[in-house]
Structures are given as C-alpha cells and as structure tokens.
XYZ file of N, CA, C and O in Angstrom:
864
model
N -46.022 -28.602 -13.139
C -44.590 -28.845 -12.922
C -44.304 -28.888 -11.411
O -44.758 -28.037 -10.665
N -43.563 -29.882 -10.979
C -43.266 -30.001 -9.559
C -42.306 -28.902 -9.117
O -41.619 -28.293 -9.936
N -42.261 -28.688 -7.792
C -41.370 -27.660 -7.250
C -39.917 -27.949 -7.604
O -39.155 -27.031 -7.921
N -39.523 -29.237 -7.535
C -38.112 -29.555 -7.804
C -37.767 -29.278 -9.261
O -36.683 -28.782 -9.568
N -38.690 -29.559 -10.192
C -38.417 -29.266 -11.600
C -38.313 -27.770 -11.841
O -37.468 -27.311 -12.620
N -39.185 -27.002 -11.177
C -39.106 -25.545 -11.305
C -37.758 -25.046 -10.798
O -37.120 -24.199 -11.426
N -37.327 -25.588 -9.665
C -36.037 -25.194 -9.100
C -34.900 -25.558 -10.031
O -33.998 -24.747 -10.289
N -34.922 -26.781 -10.546
C -33.845 -27.237 -11.424
C -33.742 -26.369 -12.677
O -32.639 -26.019 -13.120
N -34.870 -26.039 -13.263
C -34.838 -25.260 -14.493
C -34.354 -23.831 -14.265
O -33.845 -23.188 -15.187
N -34.493 -23.359 -13.025
C -34.087 -21.984 -12.726
C -32.677 -21.872 -12.152
O -32.194 -20.767 -11.920
N -32.031 -23.000 -11.913
C -30.657 -22.950 -11.403
C -29.725 -22.426 -12.487
O -29.661 -22.974 -13.593
N -28.986 -21.398 -12.172
C -28.057 -20.807 -13.134
C -26.794 -20.358 -12.409
O -26.859 -19.751 -11.339
N -25.637 -20.653 -12.982
C -24.359 -20.178 -12.454
C -23.585 -19.561 -13.603
O -23.501 -20.134 -14.698
N -23.014 -18.396 -13.394
C -22.156 -17.768 -14.400
C -20.718 -18.165 -14.129
O -20.231 -18.050 -12.997
N -20.032 -18.641 -15.161
C -18.644 -19.069 -15.033
C -17.745 -17.950 -15.539
O -17.648 -17.704 -16.738
N -17.077 -17.285 -14.593
C -16.317 -16.090 -14.941
C -14.896 -16.097 -14.391
O -14.177 -15.115 -14.526
N -14.460 -17.206 -13.782
C -13.225 -17.159 -12.997
C -11.949 -17.232 -13.827
O -10.913 -16.738 -13.407
N -11.996 -17.864 -15.015
C -10.753 -18.043 -15.776
C -11.072 -18.398 -17.222
O -12.237 -18.573 -17.598
N -10.012 -18.491 -18.016
C -10.142 -18.923 -19.404
C -9.034 -19.929 -19.692
O -8.109 -20.107 -18.893
N -9.129 -20.588 -20.842
C -8.122 -21.580 -21.217
C -7.948 -21.571 -22.723
O -8.918 -21.688 -23.474
N -6.701 -21.448 -23.154
C -6.376 -21.454 -24.575
C -5.330 -22.522 -24.849
O -4.541 -22.859 -23.961
N -5.325 -23.035 -26.062
C -4.359 -24.073 -26.433
C -2.937 -23.633 -26.120
O -2.125 -24.412 -25.616
N -2.639 -22.355 -26.386
C -1.270 -21.860 -26.212
C -0.884 -21.716 -24.740
O 0.295 -21.561 -24.417
N -1.861 -21.774 -23.844
C -1.583 -21.747 -22.410
C -1.286 -23.136 -21.862
O -0.788 -23.265 -20.742
N -1.600 -24.169 -22.618
C -1.527 -25.539 -22.125
C -0.137 -26.129 -22.304
O 0.529 -25.891 -23.317
N 0.284 -26.922 -21.334
C 1.540 -27.650 -21.456
C 1.394 -28.705 -22.550
O 0.337 -29.338 -22.674
N 2.422 -28.929 -23.366
C 2.341 -29.956 -24.409
C 2.103 -31.351 -23.856
O 1.606 -32.232 -24.562
N 2.457 -31.560 -22.587
C 2.265 -32.853 -21.939
C 1.005 -32.795 -21.075
O 0.941 -32.038 -20.115
N -0.034 -33.583 -21.388
C -1.282 -33.483 -20.622
C -1.135 -33.889 -19.162
O -1.874 -33.387 -18.307
N -0.195 -34.778 -18.856
C 0.013 -35.142 -17.461
C 0.519 -33.943 -16.668
O 0.091 -33.706 -15.535
N 1.418 -33.152 -17.278
C 1.904 -31.947 -16.608
C 0.793 -30.909 -16.480
O 0.690 -30.208 -15.463
N -0.053 -30.810 -17.508
C -1.182 -29.888 -17.432
C -2.125 -30.305 -16.313
O -2.605 -29.463 -15.542
N -2.383 -31.608 -16.197
C -3.223 -32.103 -15.111
C -2.596 -31.771 -13.761
O -3.282 -31.332 -12.834
N -1.291 -31.972 -13.631
C -0.609 -31.710 -12.364
C -0.732 -30.238 -11.974
O -0.909 -29.908 -10.794
N -0.640 -29.330 -12.963
C -0.790 -27.905 -12.678
C -2.190 -27.613 -12.146
O -2.353 -26.902 -11.139
N -3.195 -28.163 -12.805
C -4.571 -27.916 -12.373
C -4.834 -28.573 -11.021
O -5.544 -28.010 -10.180
N -4.289 -29.763 -10.804
C -4.507 -30.439 -9.526
C -3.878 -29.634 -8.387
O -4.479 -29.487 -7.314
N -2.680 -29.102 -8.610
C -2.029 -28.274 -7.592
C -2.890 -27.061 -7.266
O -3.041 -26.684 -6.086
N -3.476 -26.440 -8.283
C -4.343 -25.290 -8.048
C -5.608 -25.694 -7.301
O -6.118 -24.936 -6.468
N -6.121 -26.906 -7.559
C -7.280 -27.400 -6.816
C -6.934 -27.584 -5.340
O -7.734 -27.276 -4.455
N -5.726 -28.068 -5.069
C -5.266 -28.193 -3.689
C -5.164 -26.830 -3.023
O -5.606 -26.640 -1.881
N -4.575 -25.878 -3.721
C -4.362 -24.546 -3.159
C -5.677 -23.809 -2.931
O -5.760 -22.919 -2.080
N -6.703 -24.172 -3.698
C -8.007 -23.524 -3.578
C -8.876 -24.215 -2.547
O -10.023 -23.820 -2.310
N -8.332 -25.265 -1.918
C -9.062 -26.015 -0.899
C -10.353 -26.619 -1.428
O -11.386 -26.621 -0.745
N -10.303 -27.138 -2.656
C -11.438 -27.890 -3.177
C -11.656 -29.123 -2.293
O -10.695 -29.762 -1.862
N -12.898 -29.443 -2.020
C -13.193 -30.652 -1.256
C -12.742 -31.881 -2.037
O -13.082 -32.036 -3.213
N -11.968 -32.760 -1.369
C -11.528 -34.018 -1.970
C -11.081 -33.827 -3.425
O -11.685 -34.362 -4.359
N -10.026 -33.056 -3.656
C -9.615 -32.779 -5.038
C -9.187 -34.020 -5.815
O -9.151 -33.992 -7.050
N -8.860 -35.111 -5.098
C -8.471 -36.344 -5.786
C -9.660 -37.259 -6.066
O -9.485 -38.370 -6.583
N -10.879 -36.811 -5.742
C -12.076 -37.608 -6.037
C -12.406 -37.504 -7.522
O -12.317 -36.437 -8.128
N -12.776 -38.634 -8.105
C -13.179 -38.632 -9.508
C -14.279 -39.658 -9.735
O -14.439 -40.612 -8.970
N -15.044 -39.443 -10.791
C -16.059 -40.406 -11.198
C -15.390 -41.430 -12.103
O -14.851 -41.080 -13.164
N -15.390 -42.681 -11.680
C -14.857 -43.780 -12.477
C -16.013 -44.394 -13.260
O -16.981 -44.882 -12.685
N -15.913 -44.357 -14.580
C -16.954 -44.902 -15.447
C -16.453 -46.175 -16.119
O -15.381 -46.180 -16.727
N -17.235 -47.238 -15.978
C -16.914 -48.534 -16.567
C -18.151 -49.019 -17.325
O -19.177 -48.342 -17.387
N -18.057 -50.212 -17.907
C -19.183 -50.785 -18.635
C -19.376 -52.224 -18.180
O -18.416 -52.992 -18.086
N -20.626 -52.574 -17.872
C -20.990 -53.952 -17.577
C -21.895 -54.423 -18.702
O -23.054 -54.020 -18.788
N -21.372 -55.280 -19.576
C -22.133 -55.653 -20.760
C -22.338 -54.442 -21.638
O -21.384 -53.853 -22.136
N -23.600 -54.030 -21.801
C -23.883 -52.814 -22.564
C -24.400 -51.694 -21.670
O -24.962 -50.718 -22.148
N -24.186 -51.842 -20.346
C -24.688 -50.863 -19.381
C -23.554 -50.050 -18.778
O -22.722 -50.586 -18.038
N -23.475 -48.737 -19.074
C -22.480 -47.901 -18.403
C -22.767 -47.827 -16.910
O -23.924 -47.805 -16.485
N -21.695 -47.790 -16.109
C -21.821 -47.689 -14.655
C -20.790 -46.689 -14.154
O -19.725 -46.535 -14.750
N -21.111 -46.011 -13.057
C -20.204 -44.982 -12.548
C -20.305 -44.889 -11.037
O -21.344 -45.188 -10.440
N -19.188 -44.481 -10.430
C -19.121 -44.246 -8.996
C -17.927 -43.334 -8.701
O -17.022 -43.201 -9.534
N -17.910 -42.717 -7.522
C -16.813 -41.829 -7.151
C -15.776 -42.618 -6.353
O -16.119 -43.320 -5.400
N -14.513 -42.525 -6.763
C -13.400 -43.124 -6.046
C -12.287 -42.077 -5.927
O -12.452 -40.937 -6.364
N -11.163 -42.476 -5.347
C -10.091 -41.512 -5.074
C -8.820 -41.863 -5.839
O -8.375 -43.014 -5.822
N -8.241 -40.867 -6.490
C -6.939 -41.025 -7.133
C -5.870 -41.109 -6.051
O -5.828 -40.287 -5.138
N -4.988 -42.108 -6.160
C -3.982 -42.303 -5.128
C -2.552 -42.265 -5.657
O -1.616 -42.645 -4.955
N -2.364 -41.774 -6.873
C -1.012 -41.613 -7.374
C -0.993 -41.521 -8.883
O -1.947 -41.893 -9.573
N 0.116 -40.989 -9.404
C 0.408 -40.999 -10.837
C 1.820 -41.540 -10.961
O 2.763 -40.957 -10.423
N 1.967 -42.669 -11.619
C 3.253 -43.356 -11.678
C 3.540 -43.794 -13.102
O 2.789 -44.581 -13.675
N 4.613 -43.248 -13.676
C 5.020 -43.590 -15.044
C 3.847 -43.434 -16.010
O 3.594 -44.284 -16.865
N 3.112 -42.330 -15.852
C 2.004 -42.029 -16.753
C 0.712 -42.737 -16.432
O -0.298 -42.523 -17.116
N 0.669 -43.558 -15.397
C -0.542 -44.281 -15.020
C -1.229 -43.572 -13.854
O -0.572 -43.190 -12.890
N -2.549 -43.422 -13.943
C -3.348 -42.802 -12.897
C -3.904 -43.925 -12.023
O -4.659 -44.778 -12.502
N -3.530 -43.920 -10.737
C -3.733 -45.077 -9.874
C -4.897 -44.926 -8.898
O -5.119 -43.843 -8.343
N -5.616 -46.024 -8.698
C -6.546 -46.118 -7.573
C -6.556 -47.566 -7.110
O -6.082 -48.468 -7.795
N -7.092 -47.781 -5.912
C -7.059 -49.104 -5.289
C -8.466 -49.536 -4.910
O -9.310 -48.714 -4.547
N -8.701 -50.854 -4.983
C -10.044 -51.367 -4.720
C -9.981 -52.860 -4.440
O -8.921 -53.489 -4.533
N -11.123 -53.418 -4.120
C -11.287 -54.863 -4.030
C -11.493 -55.392 -5.444
O -12.442 -54.989 -6.129
N -10.623 -56.290 -5.888
C -10.732 -56.813 -7.252
C -12.033 -57.596 -7.454
O -12.488 -57.765 -8.585
N -12.629 -58.076 -6.354
C -13.887 -58.812 -6.448
C -15.109 -57.903 -6.371
O -16.242 -58.390 -6.364
N -14.895 -56.588 -6.296
C -16.013 -55.645 -6.280
C -16.634 -55.555 -7.671
O -16.091 -56.069 -8.656
N -17.773 -54.863 -7.762
C -18.432 -54.686 -9.054
C -17.494 -54.000 -10.050
O -17.320 -54.453 -11.184
N -16.854 -52.919 -9.617
C -15.973 -52.217 -10.544
C -14.756 -53.047 -10.906
O -14.262 -52.979 -12.041
N -14.267 -53.850 -9.941
C -13.139 -54.720 -10.236
C -13.474 -55.714 -11.326
O -12.694 -55.921 -12.275
N -14.642 -56.354 -11.231
C -15.069 -57.311 -12.255
C -15.312 -56.619 -13.595
O -14.983 -57.170 -14.658
N -15.887 -55.425 -13.553
C -16.163 -54.701 -14.798
C -14.870 -54.335 -15.520
O -14.780 -54.446 -16.759
N -13.859 -53.914 -14.779
C -12.573 -53.589 -15.391
C -11.926 -54.844 -15.957
O -11.334 -54.826 -17.045
N -12.032 -55.968 -15.238
C -11.464 -57.219 -15.735
C -12.117 -57.638 -17.052
O -11.464 -58.215 -17.932
N -13.423 -57.340 -17.203
C -14.139 -57.714 -18.424
C -13.891 -56.733 -19.567
O -13.935 -57.107 -20.733
N -13.643 -55.466 -19.224
C -13.431 -54.433 -20.241
C -12.485 -53.394 -19.660
O -12.889 -52.578 -18.838
N -11.234 -53.439 -20.079
C -10.213 -52.575 -19.484
C -10.330 -51.111 -19.931
O -9.621 -50.254 -19.420
N -11.218 -50.823 -20.885
C -11.423 -49.434 -21.294
C -12.328 -48.746 -20.279
O -13.386 -49.265 -19.922
N -11.916 -47.570 -19.811
C -12.693 -46.852 -18.795
C -12.338 -45.371 -18.848
O -11.483 -44.950 -19.638
N -12.992 -44.588 -18.007
C -12.705 -43.150 -17.969
C -12.786 -42.620 -16.547
O -13.432 -43.209 -15.674
N -12.090 -41.493 -16.329
C -12.097 -40.778 -15.066
C -12.592 -39.355 -15.329
O -12.218 -38.751 -16.337
N -13.402 -38.827 -14.417
C -13.866 -37.447 -14.545
C -13.661 -36.730 -13.217
O -14.222 -37.139 -12.194
N -12.858 -35.682 -13.235
C -12.601 -34.850 -12.057
C -13.413 -33.563 -12.191
O -13.502 -32.983 -13.274
N -13.994 -33.098 -11.078
C -14.750 -31.842 -11.062
C -14.266 -31.000 -9.900
O -14.350 -31.427 -8.741
N -13.758 -29.813 -10.211
C -13.287 -28.873 -9.192
C -14.150 -27.619 -9.286
O -13.808 -26.641 -9.966
N -15.284 -27.643 -8.578
C -16.275 -26.579 -8.713
C -15.758 -25.191 -8.352
O -16.081 -24.218 -9.040
N -14.955 -25.023 -7.262
C -14.487 -23.670 -6.953
C -13.671 -23.038 -8.086
O -13.625 -21.813 -8.203
N -13.034 -23.881 -8.905
C -12.255 -23.388 -10.043
C -13.048 -23.412 -11.341
O -12.543 -22.988 -12.381
N -14.286 -23.917 -11.271
C -15.141 -24.052 -12.457
C -14.414 -24.853 -13.545
O -14.373 -24.489 -14.715
N -13.850 -26.000 -13.119
C -13.056 -26.833 -14.022
C -13.475 -28.297 -13.950
O -13.922 -28.774 -12.902
N -13.289 -28.967 -15.066
C -13.514 -30.402 -15.153
C -12.405 -30.998 -16.024
O -11.949 -30.370 -16.977
N -11.973 -32.204 -15.674
C -11.005 -32.927 -16.499
C -11.547 -34.326 -16.754
O -11.923 -35.036 -15.807
N -11.589 -34.701 -18.013
C -11.955 -36.061 -18.403
C -10.705 -36.776 -18.923
O -9.940 -36.214 -19.710
N -10.518 -38.016 -18.467
C -9.389 -38.823 -18.913
C -9.922 -40.183 -19.338
O -10.625 -40.844 -18.570
N -9.606 -40.593 -20.553
C -10.011 -41.903 -21.056
C -8.775 -42.735 -21.334
O -7.709 -42.201 -21.656
N -8.927 -44.057 -21.196
C -7.778 -44.906 -21.466
C -8.069 -46.358 -21.163
O -9.219 -46.802 -21.166
N -7.004 -47.077 -20.877
C -7.074 -48.513 -20.652
C -6.424 -48.827 -19.310
O -5.316 -48.358 -19.018
N -7.094 -49.633 -18.493
C -6.556 -49.997 -17.188
C -5.619 -51.193 -17.272
O -5.776 -52.072 -18.125
N -4.662 -51.198 -16.370
C -3.814 -52.352 -16.140
C -3.724 -52.569 -14.636
O -3.842 -51.621 -13.865
N -3.527 -53.812 -14.220
C -3.375 -54.097 -12.798
C -1.999 -53.676 -12.325
O -1.005 -53.875 -13.026
N -1.930 -53.111 -11.130
C -0.654 -52.795 -10.527
C -0.011 -54.081 -10.029
O -0.678 -55.076 -9.766
N 1.310 -54.056 -9.890
C 2.015 -55.237 -9.406
C 1.667 -55.494 -7.940
O 1.240 -54.587 -7.211
N 1.870 -56.738 -7.497
C 1.638 -57.077 -6.094
C 2.517 -56.226 -5.186
O 2.082 -55.802 -4.101
N 3.733 -55.951 -5.603
C 4.657 -55.150 -4.793
C 4.134 -53.722 -4.623
O 4.207 -53.153 -3.527
N 3.607 -53.136 -5.697
C 3.063 -51.783 -5.611
C 1.827 -51.750 -4.709
O 1.662 -50.841 -3.889
N 0.956 -52.752 -4.856
C -0.239 -52.815 -4.014
C 0.134 -53.034 -2.550
O -0.452 -52.428 -1.654
N 1.137 -53.889 -2.299
C 1.611 -54.107 -0.925
C 2.116 -52.808 -0.315
O 1.823 -52.485 0.837
N 2.892 -52.059 -1.106
C 3.482 -50.821 -0.601
C 2.431 -49.811 -0.201
O 2.543 -49.166 0.856
N 1.378 -49.670 -1.013
C 0.332 -48.716 -0.656
C -0.484 -49.220 0.522
O -0.841 -48.445 1.417
N -0.789 -50.522 0.549
C -1.596 -51.074 1.637
C -0.938 -50.826 2.988
O -1.612 -50.501 3.972
N 0.381 -50.948 3.044
C 1.104 -50.739 4.303
C 1.006 -49.298 4.789
O 1.129 -49.036 5.984
N 0.803 -48.358 3.890
C 0.713 -46.946 4.261
C -0.691 -46.539 4.702
O -0.888 -45.425 5.188
N -1.667 -47.401 4.516
C -3.041 -47.068 4.897
C -3.210 -47.112 6.418
O -2.518 -47.872 7.102
N -4.133 -46.322 6.958
C -4.446 -46.429 8.389
C -4.942 -47.838 8.715
O -5.537 -48.517 7.863
N -4.703 -48.264 9.952
C -5.093 -49.623 10.348
C -6.588 -49.880 10.107
O -6.984 -50.964 9.647
N -7.419 -48.891 10.415
C -8.850 -49.072 10.210
C -9.198 -49.333 8.754
O -10.076 -50.157 8.445
N -8.525 -48.624 7.854
C -8.765 -48.836 6.431
C -8.273 -50.210 5.993
O -8.898 -50.872 5.148
N -7.148 -50.651 6.559
C -6.659 -51.992 6.263
C -7.675 -53.044 6.703
O -7.984 -53.986 5.965
N -8.188 -52.882 7.932
C -9.168 -53.834 8.436
C -10.451 -53.822 7.598
O -11.050 -54.866 7.347
N -10.847 -52.640 7.151
C -12.030 -52.550 6.302
C -11.858 -53.328 5.007
O -12.777 -54.005 4.534
N -10.650 -53.241 4.419
C -10.377 -53.978 3.179
C -10.387 -55.480 3.417
O -10.815 -56.259 2.559
N -9.901 -55.890 4.587
C -9.886 -57.315 4.933
C -11.301 -57.819 5.211
O -11.689 -58.913 4.788
N -12.096 -57.010 5.904
C -13.392 -57.467 6.404
C -14.511 -57.418 5.373
O -15.389 -58.288 5.367
N -14.511 -56.401 4.520
C -15.686 -56.153 3.684
C -15.720 -57.018 2.419
O -14.779 -56.995 1.626
N -16.822 -57.753 2.210
C -17.027 -58.458 0.938
C -17.625 -57.485 -0.076
O -18.803 -57.554 -0.424
N -16.828 -56.559 -0.547
C -17.307 -55.380 -1.272
C -18.238 -55.743 -2.423
O -17.945 -56.644 -3.205
N -19.337 -55.028 -2.504
C -20.369 -55.136 -3.541
C -21.285 -56.336 -3.377
O -22.232 -56.501 -4.145
N -21.039 -57.199 -2.384
C -21.959 -58.307 -2.126
C -23.115 -57.829 -1.253
O -22.955 -56.921 -0.433
N -24.282 -58.434 -1.424
C -25.421 -58.093 -0.575
C -25.134 -58.572 0.845
O -24.578 -59.654 1.043
N -25.507 -57.733 1.824
C -25.243 -58.058 3.222
C -26.506 -57.783 4.038
O -27.281 -56.868 3.715
N -26.710 -58.561 5.075
C -27.975 -58.546 5.813
C -28.253 -57.210 6.482
O -29.382 -56.713 6.454
N -27.256 -56.620 7.111
C -27.507 -55.410 7.892
C -26.201 -54.692 8.186
O -25.109 -55.233 7.987
N -26.325 -53.479 8.710
C -25.151 -52.733 9.178
C -24.482 -53.481 10.326
O -23.250 -53.533 10.414
N -25.299 -54.072 11.196
C -24.738 -54.809 12.323
C -23.886 -55.980 11.842
O -22.824 -56.264 12.415
N -24.329 -56.657 10.794
C -23.556 -57.774 10.243
C -22.233 -57.282 9.682
O -21.190 -57.945 9.828
N -22.245 -56.105 9.046
C -21.019 -55.539 8.494
C -20.043 -55.188 9.617
O -18.842 -55.481 9.537
N -20.565 -54.573 10.680
C -19.705 -54.197 11.799
C -19.152 -55.438 12.509
O -18.023 -55.409 13.019
N -19.900 -56.511 12.514
C -19.412 -57.750 13.120
C -18.245 -58.321 12.317
O -17.282 -58.852 12.894
N -18.315 -58.203 10.993
C -17.201 -58.640 10.154
C -15.936 -57.841 10.484
O -14.830 -58.392 10.530
N -16.105 -56.534 10.712
C -14.966 -55.680 11.061
C -14.379 -56.100 12.402
O -13.158 -56.218 12.555
N -15.258 -56.339 13.398
C -14.787 -56.746 14.724
C -14.041 -58.079 14.647
O -13.019 -58.275 15.321
N -14.531 -58.989 13.824
C -13.884 -60.293 13.674
C -12.500 -60.149 13.067
O -11.527 -60.775 13.522
N -12.380 -59.297 12.041
C -11.075 -59.064 11.423
C -10.126 -58.389 12.400
O -8.932 -58.736 12.461
N -10.647 -57.444 13.181
C -9.821 -56.745 14.172
C -9.292 -57.734 15.212
O -8.103 -57.711 15.576
N -10.151 -58.624 15.685
C -9.733 -59.606 16.687
C -8.727 -60.594 16.107
O -7.774 -61.002 16.792
N -8.916 -60.967 14.849
C -8.019 -61.936 14.212
C -6.609 -61.388 14.057
O -5.636 -62.150 13.980
N -6.487 -60.051 13.996
C -5.173 -59.423 13.794
C -4.747 -58.597 15.005
O -3.915 -57.690 14.876
N -5.313 -58.912 16.161
C -4.969 -58.175 17.386
C -3.482 -58.290 17.665
O -2.891 -59.367 17.581
N -2.860 -57.150 17.955
C -1.441 -57.134 18.294
C -0.514 -57.094 17.106
O 0.701 -56.907 17.269
N -1.029 -57.242 15.907
C -0.186 -57.200 14.714
C 0.064 -55.749 14.315
O -0.866 -54.944 14.247
N 1.303 -55.419 14.042
C 1.634 -54.046 13.622
C 1.619 -53.895 12.106
O 1.511 -52.790 11.588
N 1.720 -55.011 11.397
C 1.707 -54.980 9.936
C 0.698 -56.002 9.441
O 0.927 -57.213 9.534
N -0.426 -55.505 8.938
C -1.487 -56.397 8.482
C -1.227 -56.853 7.045
O -0.719 -56.076 6.224
N -1.570 -58.093 6.720
C -1.341 -58.596 5.362
C -2.376 -58.035 4.395
O -3.558 -57.928 4.715
N -1.934 -57.684 3.200
C -2.872 -57.229 2.170
C -3.693 -58.422 1.673
O -3.131 -59.453 1.316
N -5.020 -58.277 1.644
C -5.830 -59.365 1.090
C -5.497 -59.593 -0.383
O -5.261 -58.632 -1.134
N -5.479 -60.836 -0.804
C -5.118 -61.156 -2.194
C -6.078 -60.509 -3.189
O -5.676 -60.196 -4.326
N -7.337 -60.287 -2.757
C -8.332 -59.734 -3.673
C -8.336 -58.207 -3.692
O -9.195 -57.606 -4.344
N -7.375 -57.580 -3.027
C -7.351 -56.113 -2.926
C -6.060 -55.599 -3.558
O -4.974 -56.126 -3.298
N -6.183 -54.556 -4.393
C -4.971 -53.999 -5.003
C -5.282 -52.834 -5.928
O -6.393 -52.289 -5.917
N -4.305 -52.471 -6.718
C -4.413 -51.264 -7.524
C -4.641 -51.517 -8.997
O -4.275 -52.562 -9.540
N -5.268 -50.516 -9.629
C -5.374 -50.422 -11.077
C -4.720 -49.116 -11.508
O -4.761 -48.115 -10.779
N -4.129 -49.109 -12.696
C -3.566 -47.889 -13.248
C -4.129 -47.617 -14.627
O -4.082 -48.491 -15.500
N -4.697 -46.421 -14.824
C -5.240 -46.045 -16.135
C -4.121 -45.464 -16.998
O -3.449 -44.513 -16.606
N -3.925 -46.048 -18.165
C -2.973 -45.532 -19.156
C -3.771 -44.656 -20.116
O -4.554 -45.163 -20.924
N -3.638 -43.332 -20.034
C -4.518 -42.450 -20.804
C -4.187 -42.433 -22.303
O -3.037 -42.530 -22.711
N -5.251 -42.276 -23.092
C -5.085 -41.980 -24.521
C -5.876 -40.736 -24.921
O -5.872 -40.334 -26.081
N -6.566 -40.127 -23.937
C -7.386 -38.950 -24.212
C -7.541 -38.134 -22.934
O -7.805 -38.689 -21.867
N -7.342 -36.829 -23.047
C -7.613 -35.881 -21.952
C -8.504 -34.774 -22.497
O -8.317 -34.318 -23.634
N -9.435 -34.308 -21.675
C -10.163 -33.082 -21.999
C -10.147 -32.168 -20.779
O -10.590 -32.561 -19.695
N -9.641 -30.964 -20.967
C -9.613 -29.941 -19.920
C -10.715 -28.925 -20.228
O -10.705 -28.285 -21.280
N -11.654 -28.817 -19.290
C -12.837 -27.972 -19.468
C -12.786 -26.826 -18.473
O -12.649 -27.040 -17.278
N -12.851 -25.611 -18.998
C -12.899 -24.412 -18.156
C -14.219 -23.708 -18.416
O -14.524 -23.342 -19.559
N -15.024 -23.528 -17.365
C -16.300 -22.857 -17.534
C -16.126 -21.410 -17.950
O -15.252 -20.701 -17.437
N -16.968 -20.970 -18.882
C -16.947 -19.581 -19.360
C -18.362 -19.032 -19.387
O -19.345 -19.772 -19.304
N -18.470 -17.716 -19.534
C -19.758 -17.050 -19.535
C -20.588 -17.459 -20.750
O -20.038 -17.837 -21.796
N -21.915 -17.382 -20.611
C -22.856 -17.680 -21.689
C -22.731 -19.102 -22.220
O -23.075 -19.386 -23.372
N -22.211 -20.010 -21.379
C -22.030 -21.422 -21.746
C -21.078 -21.603 -22.924
O -21.058 -22.653 -23.568
N -20.272 -20.588 -23.205
C -19.257 -20.695 -24.264
C -17.950 -21.179 -23.635
O -16.937 -20.482 -23.588
N -17.986 -22.393 -23.128
C -16.891 -22.932 -22.338
C -15.658 -23.236 -23.193
O -15.748 -23.467 -24.404
N -14.497 -23.231 -22.527
C -13.247 -23.643 -23.169
C -13.054 -25.145 -22.979
O -13.116 -25.644 -21.843
N -12.817 -25.851 -24.078
C -12.574 -27.295 -24.028
C -11.327 -27.594 -24.860
O -11.339 -27.452 -26.088
N -10.267 -27.998 -24.188
C -9.006 -28.322 -24.850
C -8.755 -29.823 -24.687
O -8.772 -30.347 -23.568
N -8.536 -30.507 -25.805
C -8.361 -31.957 -25.773
C -6.974 -32.360 -26.241
O -6.360 -31.704 -27.099
N -6.484 -33.432 -25.633
C -5.240 -34.078 -26.035
C -5.590 -35.494 -26.489
O -6.244 -36.245 -25.753
N -5.161 -35.877 -27.689
C -5.386 -37.224 -28.193
C -4.047 -37.857 -28.538
O -3.229 -37.254 -29.248
N -3.847 -39.072 -28.013
C -2.565 -39.740 -28.241
C -2.423 -40.146 -29.706
O -3.321 -40.746 -30.295
N -1.279 -39.801 -30.282
C -0.950 -40.171 -31.651
C 0.412 -40.841 -31.610
O 1.440 -40.185 -31.675
N 0.399 -42.187 -31.448
C 1.621 -42.945 -31.196
C 2.265 -42.432 -29.911
O 1.656 -42.465 -28.866
N 3.465 -41.896 -29.995
C 4.137 -41.404 -28.787
C 3.919 -39.909 -28.568
O 4.458 -39.334 -27.619
N 3.124 -39.266 -29.436
C 2.891 -37.831 -29.355
C 1.461 -37.551 -28.916
O 0.599 -38.435 -28.920
N 1.226 -36.288 -28.538
C -0.118 -35.845 -28.192
C -0.543 -34.739 -29.146
O 0.173 -33.752 -29.322
N -1.691 -34.917 -29.796
C -2.281 -33.869 -30.637
C -3.223 -33.046 -29.757
O -4.063 -33.602 -29.033
N -3.109 -31.730 -29.835
C -3.913 -30.825 -29.009
C -4.857 -30.028 -29.913
O -4.449 -29.507 -30.958
N -6.119 -29.927 -29.496
C -7.089 -29.162 -30.266
C -8.164 -28.596 -29.355
O -8.226 -28.926 -28.162
N -9.001 -27.731 -29.913
C -10.106 -27.114 -29.182
C -11.416 -27.710 -29.680
O -11.588 -27.939 -30.886
N -12.361 -27.951 -28.746
C -13.691 -28.399 -29.102
C -14.692 -27.278 -28.850
O -14.535 -26.492 -27.924
N -15.741 -27.243 -29.660
C -16.838 -26.317 -29.398
C -17.560 -26.765 -28.120
O -17.679 -27.964 -27.848
N -18.061 -25.803 -27.329
C -18.742 -26.170 -26.085
C -20.107 -26.827 -26.362
O -20.647 -26.732 -27.441
C-alpha cells in the first residue's frame, strides 16, 4: 500500500459541533439556507459563497467550483461565459445541482433544480458592479477554449485593456451573463459523531415543501 493510501485510510475527523432536527428547521428552505449562510459568514469560512456546480455533458457528469452571487425571487444566481463548457452543458440540460461545504461548521448543503437564464438587464446590472479587471477578464478570455500559453492569455487581456482605455463603463460581452437555479430539492447535512450524521431534506410538492429526515 502506498504512503498516500495509508494516510487516506487513517484520516479521521469527529463531528461534534452541532445537531439538526426537523423541528429546528425553517419551513422555507431558502430561509434555512440564509440562516446557515449567515452563520458561515460569521464563522469566517473561506469563500462561503463557493459551491460545486454539477452539470451533465451527454452521459458524463461534470463539476467545478463557482461562486454564488445572489438569491433573487427564489433563484440562486451565478454568472459565467455562456460559451464556456458549463454554459453549453446548461443549455443542453437545464437540470443541475449546487453543493456548498462549510467545513468549520461541519455542514454541507445540496440544492437541485432547473436553471434559467437571467435577463440581459440583470446581467448588465451585475457586470457594472464588477471590478474593472474582472470586466476585462470576461471580455478577453475565450473561456474553456484551448489556448497556446499563459503569455497568449495575458496578451488578450492587454488587448482588451487597450481597446477600452479611458472608458469608465465597459460593455458587457453578449456571451457573458447569469444563470439562476430554481430549486426543487434541498438537503441540509450536519456532521455528527460516529458518522451518524443529520440529513434533513426539502422536496417541492407543487407550491409546498415536504420536509423529512434521511438516514446517514
């Protein structure tokens, strides 16, 4: 057995920080998420708005970490290049999931649902609030395309910067904008001792949410 396998098999963490019961949960999963997110902020979790976005390309699941940038009318929002790999995957299959992990709190939240594109006005509004460097990056980068080198990428950035020199308001690229996940499933996971974790799920039933407990 290799050293890394020995190390992996011996890694153990006891989850003792909290518990979770159905009767402690808000009937509205969005409000429950907001409570946990606020606690993640207060606990100084690294990048508490980071989540694993899982999509499907054909029959191949794919995942990457992106950042939550808002919750609006029940939609969980993030922004990307629509021509990126994840953008194309969402266009082909709007069903996807988000997974948040807040290790200091020993908590995880899974959200499943269906994506919809944000309006041009909403995407414009967020783009204007981004730092100039981030705006230029969105303009310059052919996201997910193969590129010759780091130097070639930096040259694209310099070209975009020069093209917009002196401009105080940069235009949002047509291929860049937001997606919003409309949830139909939430799972709130609280780590517990002896791997007997608490798992509370919300499943959409028309306009209502059914709440139940899952075995760990």
